[in-house]
Every structure is written in structure tokens, then in C-alpha cells.
């Protein structure tokens, strides 16, 4: 049993899709699978990746939309 299971976090693989807009108006969609993390950690990690990768051209007036789905559930 994992320590995360003992404290109530659900740790599994999540598919994370992030949608955001650039200053130029171009929409960017990034899709990844995060392994052995909680749903919140997967979302926060992807937001950080987007902010790091597109820090110069990201439109900060638009929200960053994050959709997280479990890979293990069908």
C-alpha cells in the first residue's frame, strides 16, 4: 500500500489536456499523460509546464483551461 493511499489521495495515471491562448490569438492545446500522481498534482504540473514553455507569448488575460481524466477508468 502506498503512503498516498493512506492519506486519502488517489494516485494513478491521468491524461491531462491544457488549452490556452497566445498573445497573437493562436490557441495552443497540449496533451500528456502523467504517471503515479494525484489529479491535483497532474493539473498543477501541466499548468507549470505551459507557463514555463510559453512564458514569453502566453496571454495572461485568458484563463488556462485544464482537463484531467483518469487513464485507468473506462
Short mmCIF file of N, CA and C in Angstrom, two decimals:
data_model
loop_
_atom_site.label_atom_id
_atom_site.label_comp_id
_atom_site.label_asym_id
_atom_site.label_seq_id
_atom_site.Cartn_x
_atom_site.Cartn_y
_atom_site.Cartn_z
N UNK A 1 0.84 -1.17 0.00
CA UNK A 1 0.00 0.00 0.00
C UNK A 1 0.89 1.24 0.00
N UNK A 2 0.59 2.18 -0.88
CA UNK A 2 1.35 3.41 -0.97
C UNK A 2 0.98 4.37 0.15
N UNK A 3 1.93 5.21 0.53
CA UNK A 3 1.67 6.22 1.55
C UNK A 3 0.54 7.14 1.12
N UNK A 4 0.48 7.45 -0.18
CA UNK A 4 -0.57 8.34 -0.69
C UNK A 4 -1.95 7.73 -0.48
N UNK A 5 -2.06 6.41 -0.54
CA UNK A 5 -3.34 5.75 -0.30
C UNK A 5 -3.76 5.90 1.16
N UNK A 6 -2.79 5.93 2.06
CA UNK A 6 -3.08 6.05 3.48
C UNK A 6 -3.62 7.43 3.84
N UNK A 7 -3.20 8.47 3.13
CA UNK A 7 -3.66 9.81 3.45
C UNK A 7 -4.84 10.24 2.59
N UNK A 8 -5.36 9.35 1.77
CA UNK A 8 -6.59 9.62 1.04
C UNK A 8 -6.43 10.15 -0.37
N UNK A 9 -5.22 10.33 -0.85
CA UNK A 9 -5.04 10.79 -2.22
C UNK A 9 -5.20 9.62 -3.17
N UNK A 10 -5.81 9.86 -4.29
CA UNK A 10 -5.95 8.83 -5.31
C UNK A 10 -4.82 8.99 -6.31
N UNK A 11 -3.88 8.05 -6.29
CA UNK A 11 -2.71 8.12 -7.16
C UNK A 11 -2.88 7.13 -8.29
N UNK A 12 -2.84 7.63 -9.51
CA UNK A 12 -2.89 6.77 -10.69
C UNK A 12 -2.37 7.57 -11.88
N UNK A 13 -2.61 7.09 -13.08
CA UNK A 13 -2.18 7.78 -14.29
C UNK A 13 -3.33 8.65 -14.79
N UNK A 14 -3.00 9.89 -15.17
CA UNK A 14 -4.00 10.83 -15.66
C UNK A 14 -3.60 11.39 -17.01
N UNK A 15 -4.58 11.49 -17.90
CA UNK A 15 -4.38 12.18 -19.16
C UNK A 15 -4.80 13.63 -18.94
N UNK A 16 -3.88 14.55 -19.24
CA UNK A 16 -4.13 15.97 -18.98
C UNK A 16 -4.09 16.71 -20.30
N UNK A 17 -5.15 17.50 -20.57
CA UNK A 17 -5.22 18.33 -21.76
C UNK A 17 -5.29 19.78 -21.30
N UNK A 18 -4.39 20.61 -21.82
CA UNK A 18 -4.34 22.02 -21.46
C UNK A 18 -4.62 22.85 -22.70
N UNK A 19 -5.55 23.80 -22.57
CA UNK A 19 -5.87 24.71 -23.66
C UNK A 19 -5.63 26.15 -23.20
N UNK A 20 -4.88 26.90 -24.00
CA UNK A 20 -4.61 28.30 -23.66
C UNK A 20 -4.45 29.11 -24.94
N UNK A 21 -4.41 30.42 -24.79
CA UNK A 21 -4.27 31.32 -25.94
C UNK A 21 -2.95 32.08 -25.83
N UNK A 22 -2.36 32.33 -27.00
CA UNK A 22 -1.16 33.13 -27.09
C UNK A 22 -1.56 34.60 -27.28
N UNK A 23 -0.61 35.49 -27.12
CA UNK A 23 -0.86 36.91 -27.34
C UNK A 23 -1.33 37.15 -28.77
N UNK A 24 -0.83 36.38 -29.71
CA UNK A 24 -1.20 36.52 -31.12
C UNK A 24 -2.61 36.03 -31.42
N UNK A 25 -3.27 35.40 -30.45
CA UNK A 25 -4.62 34.88 -30.64
C UNK A 25 -4.65 33.41 -30.99
N UNK A 26 -3.50 32.82 -31.23
CA UNK A 26 -3.40 31.40 -31.56
C UNK A 26 -3.72 30.55 -30.34
N UNK A 27 -4.53 29.50 -30.55
CA UNK A 27 -4.87 28.60 -29.46
C UNK A 27 -3.87 27.44 -29.45
N UNK A 28 -3.40 27.10 -28.25
CA UNK A 28 -2.44 26.01 -28.08
C UNK A 28 -3.11 24.93 -27.25
N UNK A 29 -2.99 23.69 -27.71
CA UNK A 29 -3.51 22.55 -26.98
C UNK A 29 -2.36 21.57 -26.76
N UNK A 30 -2.11 21.24 -25.49
CA UNK A 30 -1.04 20.31 -25.13
C UNK A 30 -1.67 19.15 -24.39
N UNK A 31 -1.28 17.94 -24.76
CA UNK A 31 -1.84 16.73 -24.18
C UNK A 31 -0.71 15.84 -23.69
N UNK A 32 -0.82 15.36 -22.44
CA UNK A 32 0.20 14.48 -21.87
C UNK A 32 -0.45 13.49 -20.92
N UNK A 33 0.30 12.45 -20.60
CA UNK A 33 -0.11 11.50 -19.56
C UNK A 33 0.87 11.65 -18.41
N UNK A 34 0.33 11.89 -17.22
CA UNK A 34 1.15 12.00 -16.01
C UNK A 34 0.97 10.71 -15.22
N UNK A 35 2.08 10.10 -14.82
CA UNK A 35 2.04 8.79 -14.17
C UNK A 35 2.22 8.91 -12.66
N UNK A 36 1.45 8.10 -11.93
CA UNK A 36 1.58 7.94 -10.48
C UNK A 36 1.52 9.26 -9.71
N UNK A 37 0.51 10.06 -10.02
CA UNK A 37 0.30 11.33 -9.32
C UNK A 37 -1.18 11.45 -8.97
N UNK A 38 -1.50 12.41 -8.12
CA UNK A 38 -2.90 12.69 -7.84
C UNK A 38 -3.45 13.60 -8.94
N UNK A 39 -4.75 13.74 -8.98
CA UNK A 39 -5.39 14.56 -10.01
C UNK A 39 -4.94 16.02 -9.88
N UNK A 40 -4.86 16.52 -8.67
CA UNK A 40 -4.43 17.90 -8.44
C UNK A 40 -2.98 18.11 -8.87
N UNK A 41 -2.11 17.15 -8.54
CA UNK A 41 -0.71 17.26 -8.93
C UNK A 41 -0.56 17.25 -10.45
N UNK A 42 -1.34 16.43 -11.13
CA UNK A 42 -1.27 16.38 -12.60
C UNK A 42 -1.66 17.72 -13.20
N UNK A 43 -2.73 18.32 -12.70
CA UNK A 43 -3.19 19.62 -13.22
C UNK A 43 -2.16 20.72 -12.94
N UNK A 44 -1.64 20.77 -11.73
CA UNK A 44 -0.66 21.79 -11.37
C UNK A 44 0.63 21.64 -12.17
N UNK A 45 1.05 20.39 -12.38
CA UNK A 45 2.28 20.14 -13.14
C UNK A 45 2.14 20.61 -14.58
N UNK A 46 1.00 20.32 -15.19
CA UNK A 46 0.80 20.74 -16.58
C UNK A 46 0.70 22.25 -16.70
N UNK A 47 0.04 22.91 -15.75
CA UNK A 47 -0.01 24.37 -15.78
C UNK A 47 1.39 24.96 -15.71
N UNK A 48 2.23 24.37 -14.86
CA UNK A 48 3.60 24.85 -14.72
C UNK A 48 4.39 24.63 -16.01
N UNK A 49 4.20 23.49 -16.66
CA UNK A 49 4.88 23.21 -17.93
C UNK A 49 4.49 24.25 -18.98
N UNK A 50 3.20 24.54 -19.08
CA UNK A 50 2.72 25.52 -20.06
C UNK A 50 3.30 26.90 -19.76
N UNK A 51 3.27 27.30 -18.50
CA UNK A 51 3.80 28.61 -18.13
C UNK A 51 5.29 28.72 -18.38
N UNK A 52 6.03 27.63 -18.16
CA UNK A 52 7.47 27.64 -18.42
C UNK A 52 7.77 27.67 -19.91
N UNK A 53 7.04 26.86 -20.68
CA UNK A 53 7.32 26.74 -22.10
C UNK A 53 6.92 27.98 -22.89
N UNK A 54 5.78 28.56 -22.56
CA UNK A 54 5.23 29.69 -23.33
C UNK A 54 5.24 30.99 -22.52
N UNK A 55 6.20 31.18 -21.62
CA UNK A 55 6.19 32.33 -20.73
C UNK A 55 6.27 33.67 -21.46
N UNK A 56 6.88 33.72 -22.63
CA UNK A 56 7.01 34.99 -23.35
C UNK A 56 5.78 35.32 -24.19
N UNK A 57 5.02 34.32 -24.61
CA UNK A 57 3.93 34.58 -25.54
C UNK A 57 2.55 34.22 -25.01
N UNK A 58 2.45 33.80 -23.76
CA UNK A 58 1.18 33.39 -23.18
C UNK A 58 0.34 34.62 -22.85
N UNK A 59 -0.94 34.60 -23.24
CA UNK A 59 -1.86 35.68 -22.94
C UNK A 59 -2.36 35.51 -21.51
N UNK A 60 -1.88 36.35 -20.61
CA UNK A 60 -2.22 36.22 -19.20
C UNK A 60 -3.63 36.69 -18.88
N UNK A 61 -4.29 37.38 -19.81
CA UNK A 61 -5.66 37.83 -19.60
C UNK A 61 -6.67 36.71 -19.88
N UNK A 62 -6.24 35.64 -20.49
CA UNK A 62 -7.10 34.49 -20.78
C UNK A 62 -6.79 33.36 -19.80
N UNK A 63 -7.81 32.62 -19.39
CA UNK A 63 -7.55 31.52 -18.46
C UNK A 63 -6.87 30.34 -19.16
N UNK A 64 -6.15 29.57 -18.38
CA UNK A 64 -5.56 28.32 -18.86
C UNK A 64 -6.53 27.21 -18.44
N UNK A 65 -7.14 26.55 -19.43
CA UNK A 65 -8.12 25.51 -19.14
C UNK A 65 -7.40 24.16 -19.06
N UNK A 66 -7.67 23.44 -17.98
CA UNK A 66 -7.03 22.15 -17.75
C UNK A 66 -8.12 21.09 -17.56
N UNK A 67 -8.06 20.02 -18.36
CA UNK A 67 -8.99 18.90 -18.25
C UNK A 67 -8.18 17.66 -17.88
N UNK A 68 -8.56 17.03 -16.77
CA UNK A 68 -7.81 15.87 -16.26
C UNK A 68 -8.75 14.68 -16.21
N UNK A 69 -8.36 13.58 -16.87
CA UNK A 69 -9.15 12.34 -16.85
C UNK A 69 -8.25 11.17 -16.49
N UNK A 70 -8.79 10.26 -15.73
CA UNK A 70 -8.04 9.07 -15.34
C UNK A 70 -7.87 8.15 -16.56
N UNK A 71 -6.67 7.64 -16.74
CA UNK A 71 -6.40 6.72 -17.84
C UNK A 71 -6.90 5.33 -17.49
N UNK A 72 -6.88 4.98 -16.20
CA UNK A 72 -7.23 3.63 -15.75
C UNK A 72 -8.72 3.34 -15.80
N UNK A 73 -9.56 4.37 -15.68
CA UNK A 73 -11.02 4.15 -15.71
C UNK A 73 -11.50 4.16 -17.15
N UNK A 74 -12.47 3.33 -17.41
CA UNK A 74 -13.03 3.26 -18.76
C UNK A 74 -14.48 3.60 -18.71
#
